[in-house]
Short mmCIF file of C-alpha atoms in Angstrom, two decimals:
data_model
loop_
_atom_site.label_atom_id
_atom_site.label_comp_id
_atom_site.label_asym_id
_atom_site.label_seq_id
_atom_site.Cartn_x
_atom_site.Cartn_y
_atom_site.Cartn_z
CA UNK H 1 -17.23 2.20 11.56
CA UNK H 2 -19.26 3.83 8.96
CA UNK H 3 -20.12 2.19 5.45
CA UNK H 4 -17.57 4.20 3.82
CA UNK H 5 -14.66 3.05 5.99
CA UNK H 6 -15.94 -0.48 5.58
CA UNK H 7 -15.95 -0.02 1.78
CA UNK H 8 -12.63 1.31 1.72
CA UNK H 9 -11.29 -1.51 3.65
CA UNK H 10 -12.85 -3.99 1.39
CA UNK H 11 -11.45 -2.12 -1.65
CA UNK H 12 -8.08 -2.33 0.01
CA UNK H 13 -8.30 -5.95 0.59
CA UNK H 14 -9.33 -6.64 -2.99
CA UNK H 15 -6.44 -4.67 -4.35
CA UNK H 16 -3.92 -6.62 -2.29
CA UNK H 17 -5.63 -9.99 -3.45
CA UNK H 18 -5.55 -8.85 -6.92
CA UNK H 19 -1.57 -8.13 -6.60
CA UNK H 20 -1.07 -11.51 -4.88
CA UNK H 21 -2.98 -13.34 -7.69
CA UNK H 22 -0.88 -11.18 -10.40
CA UNK H 23 2.45 -11.98 -8.58
CA UNK H 24 1.64 -15.70 -8.64
CA UNK H 25 0.63 -15.47 -12.06
CA UNK H 26 3.92 -14.00 -13.06
CA UNK H 27 5.68 -17.02 -11.43
CA UNK H 28 4.15 -18.93 -14.11
CA UNK H 29 2.52 -22.61 -13.95
CA UNK H 30 4.99 -24.08 -11.48
CA UNK H 31 4.74 -21.17 -9.01
CA UNK H 32 0.93 -21.20 -9.35
CA UNK H 33 0.82 -25.16 -8.66
CA UNK H 34 3.08 -24.48 -5.54
CA UNK H 35 0.73 -21.89 -4.19
CA UNK H 36 -2.35 -24.34 -4.81
CA UNK H 37 -3.61 -22.48 -7.90
CA UNK H 38 -4.63 -24.14 -11.32
CA UNK H 39 -2.63 -23.10 -14.18
CA UNK H 40 -5.81 -21.66 -15.77
CA UNK H 41 -5.93 -19.07 -12.90
CA UNK H 42 -2.31 -18.19 -13.38
CA UNK H 43 -2.81 -17.56 -17.13
CA UNK H 44 -5.70 -14.88 -16.51
CA UNK H 45 -5.12 -11.63 -18.46
CA UNK H 46 -4.98 -8.33 -16.87
CA UNK H 47 -6.44 -5.29 -18.62
CA UNK H 48 -5.36 -1.60 -18.75
CA UNK H 49 -1.75 -1.88 -17.98
CA UNK H 50 0.40 1.16 -18.87
CA UNK H 51 3.85 0.27 -20.27
CA UNK H 52 6.86 2.08 -21.64
CA UNK H 53 7.75 2.22 -25.29
CA UNK H 54 10.81 -0.14 -25.15
CA UNK H 55 12.19 -0.35 -28.75
CA UNK H 56 14.50 -3.16 -27.45
CA UNK H 57 11.55 -5.52 -27.32
CA UNK H 58 11.32 -5.23 -31.17
CA UNK H 59 15.05 -6.21 -31.70
CA UNK H 60 15.91 -9.15 -33.97
CA UNK H 61 15.23 -12.54 -32.28
CA UNK H 62 12.70 -10.93 -29.88
CA UNK H 63 8.96 -11.18 -29.74
CA UNK H 64 6.15 -11.49 -30.01
CA UNK H 65 5.85 -7.95 -30.60
CA UNK H 66 4.71 -5.34 -33.07
CA UNK H 67 7.21 -2.80 -34.57
CA UNK H 68 4.53 -0.02 -35.31
CA UNK H 69 5.34 2.75 -37.77
CA UNK H 70 3.05 5.72 -36.93
CA UNK H 71 3.17 8.33 -40.11
CA UNK H 72 1.18 11.54 -40.56
CA UNK H 73 1.50 13.10 -36.90
CA UNK H 74 0.67 16.89 -37.52
CA UNK H 75 2.68 17.94 -34.53
CA UNK H 76 4.88 16.90 -31.67
CA UNK H 77 2.41 18.52 -29.11
CA UNK H 78 0.17 16.66 -26.74
CA UNK H 79 0.30 12.81 -25.96
CA UNK H 80 0.35 9.80 -28.05
CA UNK H 81 -1.57 6.75 -26.74
CA UNK H 82 -0.96 3.30 -28.32
CA UNK H 83 -3.63 0.75 -27.14
CA UNK H 84 -3.37 -3.00 -28.03
CA UNK H 85 -6.54 -5.26 -27.78
CA UNK H 86 -7.28 -8.91 -28.17
CA UNK H 87 -9.11 -9.36 -31.34
CA UNK H 88 -12.57 -9.84 -29.35
CA UNK H 89 -15.73 -8.00 -29.91
CA UNK H 90 -16.15 -7.79 -26.29
CA UNK H 91 -12.75 -5.68 -25.95
CA UNK H 92 -12.47 -3.81 -29.02
CA UNK H 93 -12.29 0.03 -28.22
CA UNK H 94 -14.03 -0.66 -24.78
CA UNK H 95 -12.82 1.44 -21.84
CA UNK H 96 -9.93 -0.34 -19.89
CA UNK H 97 -10.28 -3.50 -22.01
CA UNK H 98 -7.04 -2.90 -23.85
CA UNK H 99 -4.07 -5.23 -22.87
CA UNK H 100 -1.71 -2.53 -22.46
CA UNK H 101 -1.40 1.32 -23.29
CA UNK H 102 1.80 2.80 -24.39
CA UNK H 103 1.93 6.68 -23.47
CA UNK H 104 4.61 8.51 -25.47
CA UNK H 105 5.53 11.92 -26.67
CA UNK H 106 4.59 12.31 -30.35
CA UNK H 107 6.96 13.53 -32.92
CA UNK H 108 5.61 15.49 -36.13
CA UNK H 109 5.73 13.15 -39.10
CA UNK H 110 6.81 9.67 -38.38
CA UNK H 111 7.57 7.92 -35.01
CA UNK H 112 7.82 4.33 -33.94
CA UNK H 113 6.42 2.21 -31.07
CA UNK H 114 7.27 -1.38 -29.98
CA UNK H 115 4.15 -3.02 -28.74
CA UNK H 116 5.11 -6.23 -26.93
CA UNK H 117 2.41 -9.07 -27.01
CA UNK H 118 1.53 -11.72 -24.44
CA UNK H 119 1.62 -14.52 -27.10
CA UNK H 120 1.29 -15.09 -30.91
CA UNK H 121 -2.44 -14.49 -31.80
CA UNK H 122 -4.87 -12.03 -33.28
CA UNK H 123 -4.79 -8.43 -31.98
CA UNK H 124 -6.04 -5.04 -32.92
CA UNK H 125 -4.32 -1.65 -32.13
CA UNK H 126 -5.73 1.88 -31.82
CA UNK H 127 -3.57 4.90 -31.72
CA UNK H 128 -4.73 8.19 -30.50
CA UNK H 129 -2.88 11.64 -30.75
CA UNK H 130 -4.29 13.83 -28.01
CA UNK H 131 -2.96 16.93 -29.85
CA UNK H 132 -3.83 19.43 -27.13
CA UNK H 133 -2.67 17.08 -24.10
CA UNK H 134 -6.06 17.29 -22.14
CA UNK H 135 -6.41 13.43 -22.13
CA UNK H 136 -10.01 13.81 -23.60
CA UNK H 137 -11.29 13.01 -27.11
CA UNK H 138 -11.48 16.05 -29.10
CA UNK H 139 -12.58 15.38 -32.57
CA UNK H 140 -11.70 18.53 -33.96
CA UNK H 141 -8.06 18.40 -32.98
CA UNK H 142 -7.08 14.75 -32.30
CA UNK H 143 -5.89 12.37 -34.78
CA UNK H 144 -6.41 8.41 -34.84
CA UNK H 145 -5.07 5.50 -36.62
CA UNK H 146 -5.84 1.82 -36.29
CA UNK H 147 -3.95 -1.35 -37.37
CA UNK H 148 -4.47 -2.37 -40.98
CA UNK H 149 -5.19 1.51 -41.71
CA UNK H 150 -9.04 1.27 -42.26
CA UNK H 151 -11.03 4.16 -43.55
CA UNK H 152 -12.53 6.22 -40.96
CA UNK H 153 -16.21 6.88 -41.81
CA UNK H 154 -18.22 9.71 -40.36
CA UNK H 155 -21.82 10.31 -39.48
CA UNK H 156 -23.06 13.87 -39.11
CA UNK H 157 -19.35 15.16 -39.00
CA UNK H 158 -18.25 12.47 -36.07
CA UNK H 159 -16.05 9.69 -36.72
CA UNK H 160 -17.21 6.20 -36.48
CA UNK H 161 -14.86 3.65 -35.19
CA UNK H 162 -13.78 0.82 -37.81
CA UNK H 163 -15.12 -2.61 -37.04
CA UNK H 164 -12.81 -5.26 -35.44
CA UNK H 165 -12.68 -7.12 -38.60
CA UNK H 166 -11.20 -4.22 -40.47
CA UNK H 167 -8.47 -3.73 -37.92
CA UNK H 168 -7.71 -7.32 -36.79
CA UNK H 169 -4.28 -8.82 -37.56
CA UNK H 170 -2.35 -11.92 -36.93
CA UNK H 171 1.02 -11.73 -34.98
CA UNK H 172 3.53 -14.47 -34.96
CA UNK H 173 6.16 -15.51 -32.34
CA UNK H 174 8.64 -12.98 -33.65
CA UNK H 175 8.32 -9.26 -34.51
CA UNK H 176 5.43 -8.26 -36.76
CA UNK H 177 5.80 -4.97 -38.67
CA UNK H 178 2.73 -2.68 -39.08
CA UNK H 179 2.37 0.61 -40.75
CA UNK H 180 -0.59 3.19 -39.72
CA UNK H 181 -1.28 6.67 -40.63
CA UNK H 182 -2.92 9.22 -38.32
CA UNK H 183 -6.14 10.81 -39.65
CA UNK H 184 -7.40 14.18 -38.37
CA UNK H 185 -10.88 15.63 -38.90
CA UNK H 186 -9.37 18.98 -39.65
#
C-alpha cells in the first residue's frame, strides 16, 4: 500500500476514535466512568461545530444561552455567521477555535439568533454578514459585529479586530440578552 493509502486509513481511524470519545463525552461522567475514562476526558470541549438557530433554546427557563439581537443589516442577501468563543486569547477569532457557528439567512434591518452555551461563564461573539455569499471575507462589502459592540478601528483602510477584553461578556445559567450592530466599511 502506498503512503497516501496509509495516511487515509490513519485519518479514518482518528475520525472514528474522535466520534467514540465525543459519544462517550455526551453520556456524561457516569457513562465515561463506565467506559474507563476519567471525567476530565469526557468534559473536553470540541470546536468548530455548526449548529442551527433554534430560538426555543432562549425560551423562559432555558439556558445557558444568549438571545442575540443583530441590528443594522444592510440586506437579506448572502449568509450570516454567528461564532461563539470562550473568552480566551488563544481562541478569540482564531480559525476553527470557535465553540460553534450558527449559519443563518440574514434579514435586512434586525434579526435574532439564539446562541446556546456549554455552561455559565465568559464568552465573546463575532457576527459576519457575508453579503455576497461567497464565504470569504470581503472587507468592501461584508459587515461585522462583536459582543458588547466595540468600535472597529481601521489601519490603512482595513478593519482591525477588537481585543478580547472589548468583546468579553459574562453569561449566567439562564438566557443572557445582547444587542449588536452590524458595521460595514462602505
